XYZ file of C-alpha atoms in Angstrom:
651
model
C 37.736 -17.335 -76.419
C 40.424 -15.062 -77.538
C 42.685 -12.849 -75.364
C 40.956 -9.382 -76.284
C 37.234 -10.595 -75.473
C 38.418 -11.895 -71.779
C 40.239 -8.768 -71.772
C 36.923 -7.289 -72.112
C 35.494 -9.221 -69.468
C 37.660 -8.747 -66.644
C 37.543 -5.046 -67.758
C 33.341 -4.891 -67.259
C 33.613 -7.203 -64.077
C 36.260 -4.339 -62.894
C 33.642 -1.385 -63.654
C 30.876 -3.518 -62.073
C 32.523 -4.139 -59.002
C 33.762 -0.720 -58.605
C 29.865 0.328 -59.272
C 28.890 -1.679 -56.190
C 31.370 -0.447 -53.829
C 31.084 3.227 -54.578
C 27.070 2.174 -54.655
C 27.563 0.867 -50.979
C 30.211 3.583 -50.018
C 27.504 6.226 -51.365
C 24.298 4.422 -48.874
C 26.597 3.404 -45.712
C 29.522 5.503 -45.582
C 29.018 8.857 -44.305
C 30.093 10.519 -47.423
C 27.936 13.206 -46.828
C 27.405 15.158 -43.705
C 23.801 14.228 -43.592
C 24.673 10.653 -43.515
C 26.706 11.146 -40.541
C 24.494 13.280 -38.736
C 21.698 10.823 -39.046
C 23.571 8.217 -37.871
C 25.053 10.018 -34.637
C 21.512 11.264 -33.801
C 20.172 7.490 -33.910
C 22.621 6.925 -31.243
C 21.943 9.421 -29.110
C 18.053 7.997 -29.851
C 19.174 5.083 -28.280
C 20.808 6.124 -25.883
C 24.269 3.475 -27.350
C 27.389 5.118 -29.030
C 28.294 1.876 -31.375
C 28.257 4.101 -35.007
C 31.456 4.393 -36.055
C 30.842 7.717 -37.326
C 32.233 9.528 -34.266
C 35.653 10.832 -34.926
C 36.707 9.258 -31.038
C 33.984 6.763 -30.072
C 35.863 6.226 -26.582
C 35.840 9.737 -25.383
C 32.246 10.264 -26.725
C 31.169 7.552 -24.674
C 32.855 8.349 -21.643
C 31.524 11.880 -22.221
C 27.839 10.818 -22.835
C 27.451 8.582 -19.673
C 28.812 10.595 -17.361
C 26.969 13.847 -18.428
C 23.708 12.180 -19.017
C 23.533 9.710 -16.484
C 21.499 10.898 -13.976
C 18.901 11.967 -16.526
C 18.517 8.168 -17.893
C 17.891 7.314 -14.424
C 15.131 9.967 -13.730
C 13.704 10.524 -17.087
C 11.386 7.120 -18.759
C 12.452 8.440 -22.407
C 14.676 9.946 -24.525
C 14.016 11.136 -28.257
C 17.136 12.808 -30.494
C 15.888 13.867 -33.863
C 17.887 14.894 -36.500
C 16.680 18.407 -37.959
C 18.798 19.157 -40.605
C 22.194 20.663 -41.021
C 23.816 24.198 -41.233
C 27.020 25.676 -42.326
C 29.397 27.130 -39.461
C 32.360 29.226 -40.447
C 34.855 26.327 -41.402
C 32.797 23.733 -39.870
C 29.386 21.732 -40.485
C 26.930 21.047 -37.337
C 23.638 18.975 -37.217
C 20.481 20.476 -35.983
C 19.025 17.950 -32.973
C 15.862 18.303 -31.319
C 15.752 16.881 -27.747
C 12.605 16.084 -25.672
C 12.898 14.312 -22.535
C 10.246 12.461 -21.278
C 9.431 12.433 -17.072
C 7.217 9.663 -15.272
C 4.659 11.773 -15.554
C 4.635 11.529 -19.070
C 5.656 15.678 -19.420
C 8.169 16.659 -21.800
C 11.302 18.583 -21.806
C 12.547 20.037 -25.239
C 15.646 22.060 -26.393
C 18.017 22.067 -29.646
C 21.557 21.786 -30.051
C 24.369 21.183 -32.396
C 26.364 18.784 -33.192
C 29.788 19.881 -35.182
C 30.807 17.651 -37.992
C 34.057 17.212 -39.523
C 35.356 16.100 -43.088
C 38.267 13.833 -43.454
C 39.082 12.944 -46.767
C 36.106 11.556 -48.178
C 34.036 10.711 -44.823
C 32.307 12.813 -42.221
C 32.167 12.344 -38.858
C 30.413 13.698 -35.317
C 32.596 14.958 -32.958
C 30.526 14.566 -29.357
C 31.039 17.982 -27.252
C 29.349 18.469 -24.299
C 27.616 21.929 -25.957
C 25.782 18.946 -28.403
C 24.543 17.368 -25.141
C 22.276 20.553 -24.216
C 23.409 24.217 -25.283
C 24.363 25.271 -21.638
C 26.745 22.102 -20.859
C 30.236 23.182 -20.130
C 33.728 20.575 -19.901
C 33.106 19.148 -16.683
C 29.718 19.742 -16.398
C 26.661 17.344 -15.784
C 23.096 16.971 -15.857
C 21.815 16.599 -11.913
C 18.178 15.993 -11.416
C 16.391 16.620 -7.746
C 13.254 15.842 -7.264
C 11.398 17.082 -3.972
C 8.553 14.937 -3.078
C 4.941 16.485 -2.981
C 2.505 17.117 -0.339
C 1.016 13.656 0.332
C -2.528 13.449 -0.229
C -4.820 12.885 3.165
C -7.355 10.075 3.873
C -10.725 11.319 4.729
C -13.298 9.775 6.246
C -17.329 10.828 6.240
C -17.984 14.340 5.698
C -14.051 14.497 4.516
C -13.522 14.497 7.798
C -9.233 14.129 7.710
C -8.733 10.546 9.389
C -5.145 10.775 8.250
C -2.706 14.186 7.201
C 0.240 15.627 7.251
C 1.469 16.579 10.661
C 4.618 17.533 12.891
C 6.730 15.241 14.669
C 10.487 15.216 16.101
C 12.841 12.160 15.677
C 14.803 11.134 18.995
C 18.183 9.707 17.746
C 21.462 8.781 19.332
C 24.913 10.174 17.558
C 27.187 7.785 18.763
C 30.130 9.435 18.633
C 29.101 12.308 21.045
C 27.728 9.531 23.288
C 31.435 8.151 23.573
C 32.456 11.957 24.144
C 29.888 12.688 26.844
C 30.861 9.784 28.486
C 26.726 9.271 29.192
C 26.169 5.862 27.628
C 24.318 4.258 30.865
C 22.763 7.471 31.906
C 21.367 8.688 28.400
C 19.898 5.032 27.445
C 18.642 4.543 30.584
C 16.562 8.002 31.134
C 15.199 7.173 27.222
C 14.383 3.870 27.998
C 12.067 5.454 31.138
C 10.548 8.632 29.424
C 9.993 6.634 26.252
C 9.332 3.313 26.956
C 11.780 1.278 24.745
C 13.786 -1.704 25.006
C 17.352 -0.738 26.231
C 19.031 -3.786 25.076
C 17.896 -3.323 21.465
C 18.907 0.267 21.241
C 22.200 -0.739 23.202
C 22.823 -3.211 20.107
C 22.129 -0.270 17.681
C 24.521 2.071 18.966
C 27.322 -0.216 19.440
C 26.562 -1.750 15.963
C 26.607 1.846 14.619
C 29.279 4.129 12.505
C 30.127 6.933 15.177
C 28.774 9.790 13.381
C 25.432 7.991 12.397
C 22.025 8.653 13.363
C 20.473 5.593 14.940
C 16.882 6.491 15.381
C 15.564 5.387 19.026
C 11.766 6.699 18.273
C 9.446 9.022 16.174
C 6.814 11.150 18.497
C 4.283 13.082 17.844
C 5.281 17.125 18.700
C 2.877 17.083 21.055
C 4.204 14.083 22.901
C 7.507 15.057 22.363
C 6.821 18.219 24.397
C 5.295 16.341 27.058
C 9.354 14.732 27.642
C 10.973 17.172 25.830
C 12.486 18.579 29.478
C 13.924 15.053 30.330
C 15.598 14.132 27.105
C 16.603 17.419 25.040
C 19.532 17.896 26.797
C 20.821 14.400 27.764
C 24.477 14.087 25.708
C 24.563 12.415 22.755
C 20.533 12.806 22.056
C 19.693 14.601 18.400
C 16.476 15.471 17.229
C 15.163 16.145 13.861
C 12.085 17.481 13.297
C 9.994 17.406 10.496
C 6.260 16.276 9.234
C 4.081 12.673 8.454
C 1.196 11.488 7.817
C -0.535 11.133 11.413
C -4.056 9.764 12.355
C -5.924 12.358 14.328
C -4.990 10.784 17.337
C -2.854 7.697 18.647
C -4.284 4.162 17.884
C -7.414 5.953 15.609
C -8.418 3.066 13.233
C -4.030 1.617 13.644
C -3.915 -1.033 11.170
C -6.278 -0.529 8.333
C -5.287 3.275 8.150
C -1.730 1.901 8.574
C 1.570 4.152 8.764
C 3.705 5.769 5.980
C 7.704 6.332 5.988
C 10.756 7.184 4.267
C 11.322 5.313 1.132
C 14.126 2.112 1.660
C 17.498 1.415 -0.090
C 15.517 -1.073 -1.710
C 12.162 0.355 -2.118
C 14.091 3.088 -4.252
C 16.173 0.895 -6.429
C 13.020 -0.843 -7.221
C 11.190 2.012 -8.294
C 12.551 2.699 -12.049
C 13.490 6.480 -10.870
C 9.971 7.466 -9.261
C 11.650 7.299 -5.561
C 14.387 9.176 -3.892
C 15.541 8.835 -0.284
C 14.005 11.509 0.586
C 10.236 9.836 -0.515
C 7.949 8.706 1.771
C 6.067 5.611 1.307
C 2.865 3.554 2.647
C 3.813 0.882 5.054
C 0.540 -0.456 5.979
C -2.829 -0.543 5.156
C -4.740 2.338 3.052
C -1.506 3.925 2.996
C 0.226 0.996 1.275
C -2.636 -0.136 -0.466
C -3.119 3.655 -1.921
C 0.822 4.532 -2.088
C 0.823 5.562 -5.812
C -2.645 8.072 -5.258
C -1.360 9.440 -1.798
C 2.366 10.195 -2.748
C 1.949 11.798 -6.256
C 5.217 12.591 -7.815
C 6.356 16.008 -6.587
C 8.388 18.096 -8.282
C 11.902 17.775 -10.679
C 14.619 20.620 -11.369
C 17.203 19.459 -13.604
C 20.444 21.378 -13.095
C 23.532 21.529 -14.747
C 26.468 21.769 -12.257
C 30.205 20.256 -12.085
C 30.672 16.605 -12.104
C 31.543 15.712 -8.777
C 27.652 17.214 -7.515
C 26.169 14.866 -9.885
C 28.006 11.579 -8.806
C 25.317 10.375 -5.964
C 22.403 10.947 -8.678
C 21.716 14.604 -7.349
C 18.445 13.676 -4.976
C 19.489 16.687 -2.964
C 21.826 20.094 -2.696
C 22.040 20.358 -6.478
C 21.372 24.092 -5.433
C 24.008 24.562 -2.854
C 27.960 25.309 -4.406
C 31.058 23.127 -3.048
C 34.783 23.652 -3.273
C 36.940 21.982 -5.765
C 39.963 19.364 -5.041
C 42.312 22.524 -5.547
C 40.348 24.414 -3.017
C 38.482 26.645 -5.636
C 34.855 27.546 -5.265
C 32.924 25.481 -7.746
C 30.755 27.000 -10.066
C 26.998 27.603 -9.090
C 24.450 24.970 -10.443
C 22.299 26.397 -13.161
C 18.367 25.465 -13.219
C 17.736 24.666 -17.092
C 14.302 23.172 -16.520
C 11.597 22.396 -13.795
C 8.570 20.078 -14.259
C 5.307 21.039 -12.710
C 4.815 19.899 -8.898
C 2.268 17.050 -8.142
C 0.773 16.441 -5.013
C -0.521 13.246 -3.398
C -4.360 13.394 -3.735
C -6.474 12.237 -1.174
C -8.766 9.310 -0.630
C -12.346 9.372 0.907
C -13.129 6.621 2.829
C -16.083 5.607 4.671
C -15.454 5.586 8.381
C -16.911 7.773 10.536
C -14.988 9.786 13.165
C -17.521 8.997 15.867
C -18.345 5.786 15.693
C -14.840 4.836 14.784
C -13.606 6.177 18.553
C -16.516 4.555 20.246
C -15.203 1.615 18.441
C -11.322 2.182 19.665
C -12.710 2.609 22.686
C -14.820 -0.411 23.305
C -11.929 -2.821 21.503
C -9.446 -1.172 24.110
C -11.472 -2.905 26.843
C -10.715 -6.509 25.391
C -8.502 -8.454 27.955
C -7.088 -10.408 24.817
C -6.245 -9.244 21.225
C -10.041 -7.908 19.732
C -11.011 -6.737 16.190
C -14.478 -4.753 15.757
C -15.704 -3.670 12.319
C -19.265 -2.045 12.020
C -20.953 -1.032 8.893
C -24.050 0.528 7.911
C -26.401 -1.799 6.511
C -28.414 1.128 4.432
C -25.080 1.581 2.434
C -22.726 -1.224 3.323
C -20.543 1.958 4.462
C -17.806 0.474 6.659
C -18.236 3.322 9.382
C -15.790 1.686 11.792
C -12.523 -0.537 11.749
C -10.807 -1.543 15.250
C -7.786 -3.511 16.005
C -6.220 -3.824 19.772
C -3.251 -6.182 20.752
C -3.021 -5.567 24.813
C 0.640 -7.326 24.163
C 2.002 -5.599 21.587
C 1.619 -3.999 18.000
C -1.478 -5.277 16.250
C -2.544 -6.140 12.798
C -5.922 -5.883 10.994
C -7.594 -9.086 11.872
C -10.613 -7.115 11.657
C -10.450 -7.208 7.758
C -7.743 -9.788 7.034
C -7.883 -12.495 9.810
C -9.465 -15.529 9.008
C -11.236 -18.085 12.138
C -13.544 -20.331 12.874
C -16.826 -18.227 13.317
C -18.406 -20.609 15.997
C -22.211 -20.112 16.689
C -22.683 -16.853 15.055
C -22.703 -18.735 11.867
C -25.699 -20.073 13.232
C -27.242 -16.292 11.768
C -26.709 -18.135 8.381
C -27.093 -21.682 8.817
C -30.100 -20.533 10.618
C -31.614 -18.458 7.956
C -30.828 -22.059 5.575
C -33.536 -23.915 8.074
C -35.802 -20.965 7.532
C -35.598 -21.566 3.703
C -36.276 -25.253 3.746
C -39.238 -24.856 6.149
C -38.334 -24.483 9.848
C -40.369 -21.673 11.180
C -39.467 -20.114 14.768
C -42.006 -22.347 16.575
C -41.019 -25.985 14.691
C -39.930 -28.344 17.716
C -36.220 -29.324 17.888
C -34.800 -31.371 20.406
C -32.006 -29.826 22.067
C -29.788 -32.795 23.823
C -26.887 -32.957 26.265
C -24.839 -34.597 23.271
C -25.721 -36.160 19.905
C -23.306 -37.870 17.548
C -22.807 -37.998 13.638
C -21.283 -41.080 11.596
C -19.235 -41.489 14.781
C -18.286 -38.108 15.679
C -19.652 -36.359 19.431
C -20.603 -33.261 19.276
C -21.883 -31.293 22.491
C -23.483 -28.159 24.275
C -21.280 -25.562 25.668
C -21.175 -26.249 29.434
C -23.456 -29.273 28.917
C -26.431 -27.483 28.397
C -29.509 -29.331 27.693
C -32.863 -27.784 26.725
C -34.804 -30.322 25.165
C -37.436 -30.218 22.700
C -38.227 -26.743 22.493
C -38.876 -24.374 19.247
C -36.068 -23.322 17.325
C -36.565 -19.833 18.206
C -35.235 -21.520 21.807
C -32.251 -23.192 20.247
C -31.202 -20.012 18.890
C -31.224 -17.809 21.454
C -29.448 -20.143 23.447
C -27.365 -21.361 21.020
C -27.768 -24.721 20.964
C -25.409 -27.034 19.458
C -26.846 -30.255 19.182
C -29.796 -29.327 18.011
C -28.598 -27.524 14.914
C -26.245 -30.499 14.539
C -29.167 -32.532 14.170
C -31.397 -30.471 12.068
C -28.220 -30.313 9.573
C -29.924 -33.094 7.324
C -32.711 -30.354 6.783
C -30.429 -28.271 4.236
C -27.926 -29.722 2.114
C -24.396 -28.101 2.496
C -24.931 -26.020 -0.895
C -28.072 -24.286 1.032
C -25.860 -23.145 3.470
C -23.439 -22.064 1.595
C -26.053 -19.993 -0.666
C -27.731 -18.950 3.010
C -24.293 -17.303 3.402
C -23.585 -15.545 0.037
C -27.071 -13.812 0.041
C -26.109 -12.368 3.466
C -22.985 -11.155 2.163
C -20.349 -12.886 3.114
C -19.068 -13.767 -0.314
C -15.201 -12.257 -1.471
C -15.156 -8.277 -1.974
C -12.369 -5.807 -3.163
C -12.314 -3.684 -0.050
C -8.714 -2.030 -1.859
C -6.351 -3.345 0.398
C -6.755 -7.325 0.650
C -9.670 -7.581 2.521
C -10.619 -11.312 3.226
C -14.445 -12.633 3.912
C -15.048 -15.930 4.145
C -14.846 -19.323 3.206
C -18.151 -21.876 3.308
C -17.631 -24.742 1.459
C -20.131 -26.743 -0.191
C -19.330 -30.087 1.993
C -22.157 -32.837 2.011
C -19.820 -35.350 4.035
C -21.964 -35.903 6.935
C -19.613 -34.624 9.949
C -18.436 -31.741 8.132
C -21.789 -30.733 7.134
C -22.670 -31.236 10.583
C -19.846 -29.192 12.053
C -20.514 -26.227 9.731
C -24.176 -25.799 10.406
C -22.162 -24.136 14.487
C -19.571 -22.954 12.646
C -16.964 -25.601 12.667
C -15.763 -27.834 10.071
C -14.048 -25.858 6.980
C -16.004 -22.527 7.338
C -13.749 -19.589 8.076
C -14.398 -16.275 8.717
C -13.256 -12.626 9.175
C -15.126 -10.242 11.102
C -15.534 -7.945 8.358
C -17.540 -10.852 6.853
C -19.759 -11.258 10.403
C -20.501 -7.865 10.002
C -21.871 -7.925 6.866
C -23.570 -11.105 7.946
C -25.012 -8.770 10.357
C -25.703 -5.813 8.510
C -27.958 -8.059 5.807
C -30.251 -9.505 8.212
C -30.500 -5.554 9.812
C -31.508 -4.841 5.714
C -33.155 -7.491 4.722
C -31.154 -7.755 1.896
C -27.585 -8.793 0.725
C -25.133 -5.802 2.447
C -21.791 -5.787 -0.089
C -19.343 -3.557 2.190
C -17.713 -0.573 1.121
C -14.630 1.223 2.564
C -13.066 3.729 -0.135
C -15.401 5.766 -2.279
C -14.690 6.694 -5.524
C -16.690 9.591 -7.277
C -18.224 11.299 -4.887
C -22.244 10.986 -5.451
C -21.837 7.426 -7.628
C -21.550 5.207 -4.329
C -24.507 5.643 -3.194
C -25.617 2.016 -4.374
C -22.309 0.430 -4.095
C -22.517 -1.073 -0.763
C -25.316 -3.038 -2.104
C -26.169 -5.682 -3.868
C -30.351 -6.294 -3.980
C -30.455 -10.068 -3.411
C -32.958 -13.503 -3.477
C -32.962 -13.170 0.533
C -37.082 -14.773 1.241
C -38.572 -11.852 3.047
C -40.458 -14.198 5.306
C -37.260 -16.040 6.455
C -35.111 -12.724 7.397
C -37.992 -11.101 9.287
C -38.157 -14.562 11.176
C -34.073 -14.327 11.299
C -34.301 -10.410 12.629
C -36.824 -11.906 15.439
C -34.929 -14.371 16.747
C -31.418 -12.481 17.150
C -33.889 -9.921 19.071
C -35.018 -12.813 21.068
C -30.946 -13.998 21.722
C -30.429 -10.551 23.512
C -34.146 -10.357 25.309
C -34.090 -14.233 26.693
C -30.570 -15.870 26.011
C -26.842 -15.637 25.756
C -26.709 -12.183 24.787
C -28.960 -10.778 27.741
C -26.382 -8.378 28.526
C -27.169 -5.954 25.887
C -31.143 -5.790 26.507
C -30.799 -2.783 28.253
C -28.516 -1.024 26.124
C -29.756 2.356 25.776
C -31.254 3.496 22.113
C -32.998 0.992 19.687
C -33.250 -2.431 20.424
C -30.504 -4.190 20.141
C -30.142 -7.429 18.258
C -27.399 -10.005 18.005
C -26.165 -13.709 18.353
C -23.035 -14.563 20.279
C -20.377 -17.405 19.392
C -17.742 -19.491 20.652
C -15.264 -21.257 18.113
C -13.168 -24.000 18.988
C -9.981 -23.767 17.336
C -6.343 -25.869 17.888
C -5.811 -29.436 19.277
C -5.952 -29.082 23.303
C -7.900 -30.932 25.306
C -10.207 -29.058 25.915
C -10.239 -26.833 23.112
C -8.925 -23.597 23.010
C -11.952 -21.220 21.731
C -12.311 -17.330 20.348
C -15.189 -15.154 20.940
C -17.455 -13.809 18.934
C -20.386 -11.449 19.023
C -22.397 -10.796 15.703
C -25.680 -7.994 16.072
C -27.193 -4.415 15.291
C -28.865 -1.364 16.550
C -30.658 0.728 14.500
C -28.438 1.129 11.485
C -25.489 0.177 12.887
C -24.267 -3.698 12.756
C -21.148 -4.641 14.485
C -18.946 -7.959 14.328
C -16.840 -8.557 17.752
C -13.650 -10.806 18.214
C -11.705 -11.428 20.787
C -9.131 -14.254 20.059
C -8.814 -17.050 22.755
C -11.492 -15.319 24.997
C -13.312 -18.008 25.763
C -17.250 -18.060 25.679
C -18.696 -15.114 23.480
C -21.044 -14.092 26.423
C -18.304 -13.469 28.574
C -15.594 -11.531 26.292
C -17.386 -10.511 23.096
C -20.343 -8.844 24.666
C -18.979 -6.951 26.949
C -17.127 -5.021 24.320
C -19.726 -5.198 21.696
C -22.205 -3.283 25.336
C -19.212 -0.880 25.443
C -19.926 0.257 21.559
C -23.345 0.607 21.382
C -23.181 2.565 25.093
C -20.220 4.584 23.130
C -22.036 5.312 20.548
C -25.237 6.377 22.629
């Protein structure tokens, strides 16, 4: 090749190469104002300032997070579109379109500009705090507060309010003014009398605390506070704060399954994503918990612009109120750019009923040892009643939750599996002292013996043996199916709700010891009652606690089953007969409707002898009831009593 053709060559290579780069220059450089402006607003998008098209990326990004910090924190979304450019005096700016997005889904929109600048060839953005939002000042920040909204109520029957919004004062200590006062001994001491707390544990709070914090000694009710309000208002170093929460209609009305509701944790709020503040409150407990997100409802949000320093602990409150500067000048006022529309809590309908739920406080409070008592309805499966009472302290819902052996009132269901297979009330079953199985004893409660006498005997006197024996009858599926059909199969109740568990178990002694309740079967007395409540219907009872629609639940509670006819009529005689002629004679003169039932007494631990709960399992009319009282013994002696006080309640 000669010298003028490679000449040529490097000559077009030259041209070529310089046609890619101004090619590249012209697509990813921001050699037109456009170009930059797209690329700034695709940051702000995304909430990242990497571009390089910002004439001092450092002080933009300083200026962005500070500014808009609280709003990422609140807000779920941003969106920055770029709408176009316009020509300012000696300047360029870019046209954005903001819309903020709250949890609720609502959006905020506004416009600003962004000025642009030429240097040589390239533009670039230059981030003010007037491209942030219009209003947005040097020194100035967004500040959201949100104020919580009116939680929503539970009702009960005939939205009857169970559980609402009502007054109550908090007793505190300010341990600094304790010091002061000099009262330490005196002011614990009268608090721990009027109130009823443990004076070492508060001691260890107030010595534990800052001196000017407020270490909470108890929340009352206003009109319990009143009732000591002479004896501690004035005691030094007491402060009270009064305010309102959501508050049964009285002390102890359906405790655990209503459960409690309280101001929002540390960590309850940093786990929220923004929907909390410290100034939301929160279920704690039962439907309150379980229905948190319903109840609470998301309040209200004001954003405000206002000087930096107000916006530094994320704004939750006095956005509104003005503060003085480090130089001792009067900051300026926060301005209100936008409000979102309030939400309150709504409320959730339950099922209980006001009247039957305080006969049922009532009767539970008699229990010597820690008692649950659940009743339902067995035309609707309506859960009309929910009790839980711990003589020693705070108690839980075993009522819906706990889980124990059931003892003999399973005998309702593996009962009703003899029926099936061909036991009537009159077949003859002998009813000995002891009888044993592969090995294993098992025995009458107090060594009762009967003999052989109809099964309609065994029942009502709750024989053990006897059903022990008659367990080859039914296979362990059959009384397991016995079960399901009378409801005691797993339902969503809407706040963990546990029935019970009857396993399938064809090993001889387990078999055995499930046929009285023993073995592997476990129970809660929700699932008793609904044991209960089927026989009572003569079909399978499915309970129901929270309604939905109002008018749609009519045929929730249940669920129309294979139950034999035959069998549950014989069933609904012979829990009659266990109140008229055996272990649950007690009730026989109950006033109102007869009164049906089976009592129970479940062995549970490894003591010699056995430890044992109580149980009582029965109906009246349309009301069926399931009674526990933990370690009480025989189920004539501790269930029955406060399954007598209920009905009599209730009549």
């Amino acid at each position: 090749m000669t010298k003028k053709p490679k000449t040529w060559l490097a000559i077009t290579v030259i041209i070529v190469l310089l046609i890619g780069v101004g090619a590249f220059a012209v697509f990813t450089l921001p050699l037109k104002a456009e170009t930059a402006a797209e690329d700034a607003a695709a940051d702000l998008n995304s909430a990242t300032i990497e571009s390089d098209v910002w004439s001092d990326k450092k002080t933009a990004t300083k200026l962005h997070d500070l500014t808009l910090g609280t709003l990422e924190q609140s807000m779920k979304k941003r969106s920055v579109e770029f709408a176009g450019t316009e020509d300012h005096g000696d300047e360029m700016v870019a046209k954005l379109k903001w819309t903020w997005t709250n949890q609720e889904d609502e959006h905020w929109e506004y416009s600003s500009e962004l000025p642009l600048h030429k240097k040589g060839l390239l533009w670039s953005a230059e981030l003010r705090p007037e491209a942030l939002h219009p209003d947005l000042g040097d020194g100035r920040v967004f500040v959201s507060q949100k104020t919580p909204g009116q939680r929503g109520a539970i009702l009960g029957e005939d939205d009857e309010e169970l559980m609402a919004e009502g007054p109550v004062v908090d007793v505190g200590i300010h341990p600094a003014k304790l010091d002061e006062a000099g009262g330490d001994d005196d002011t614990l001491t009268t608090l721990r009398d009027e109130l009823d707390i443990d004076l070492n544990a508060l001691k260890e709070r107030v010595d534990k605390a800052e001196p000017d914090q407020f270490v909470s000694v108890i929340t009352l009710r206003e009109s319990d506070y009143k009732e000591v309000k002479d004896s501690i208002h004035s005691l030094p170093g007491t402060v009270f704060n009064a305010h309102t929460q959501p508050l049964s209609r009285k002390r102890g009305f359906a405790g655990p399954t209503l459960g409690t509701a309280g101001a929002a944790s540390a960590e309850e709020v940093e786990a929220s994503d923004g929907e909390l503040t410290g100034r939301s409150i929160v279920g704690k407990g039962g439907l309150q918990k379980a229905f948190d997100e319903q109840l609470r409802g998301p309040g209200s949000e004001a954003i405000y612009i206002a000087d930096g320093d107000e916006g530094e602990d994320g704004g939750d409150e006095g956005a509104t109120e003005s503060s003085d500067t480090d130089d001792g000048e009067k900051a300026a006022e926060p301005v209100l750019v936008h409000e979102f529309p309030n939400h309150d809590g709504e409320n959730i309908t339950t099922t209980l009923n006001v009247d039957v739920q305080e006969a049922a406080d009532t009767a539970a409070a008699t229990g010597k040892k820690p008692t649950a008592l659940v009743a339902i309805r067995p035309s609707d499966g309506h859960v009309i009643a929910v009790a839980n009472q711990d003589p020693e302290g705070a108690a839980w819902d075993r009522a819906l939750t706990g889980q124990y052996a059931p003892g003999s009132v399973f005998k309702v269901a593996s009962g009703l599996a003899l029926l099936n297979s061909g036991v009537d009330a009159k077949t003859t079953l002998d009813c000995p002292k002891t009888t044993t199985v592969d090995g294993k004893s098992f025995k009458n409660a107090e060594d009762h013996v009967l003999g052989e006498v109809a099964f309609e005997d065994n029942f009502a006197e709750s024989c053990n043996t006897a059903f022990v024996d008659a367990a080859q009858k039914v296979s362990g599926s059959e009384v397991t199916d016995a079960a399901s059909s009378l409801g005691m199969d797993d339902v969503d109740l809407g706040l963990g709700a546990k029935m019970a568990t009857v396993p399938s178990d064809d090993d001889a002694v387990t078999h055995a010891a499930q046929m009285i309740g023993q073995g592997k079967v476990v129970s809660s007395p929700l699932a008793v009652a609904a044991m209960a409540a089927s026989v009572a219907e003569g079909d399978t009872v499915k309970p129901l606690l929270v309604t939905s629609d109002k008018g749609k639940d009519d045929d929730k509670g249940k669920d129309k089953s294979t139950i034999d006819a035959d069998a549950v009529t014989t069933m609904q005689k012979l829990m009659r007969r266990a109140v008229t002629d055996g272990t649950a004679s007690a009730l026989q003169d109950v006033p109102g409707e007869p009164v049906h039932g089976k009592t129970g007494t479940a062995e549970y631990g490894d003591e010699t002898p056995p430890r044992t709960h109580s149980w009582f399992a029965g109906y009246q009319g349309d009301v069926a009831v399931a009674v526990l009282v933990e370690d009480g013994g025989f189920g004539a002696e501790a269930a029955v009593p406060v399954a007598k006080k209920f009905f009599e309640s209730l009549n």
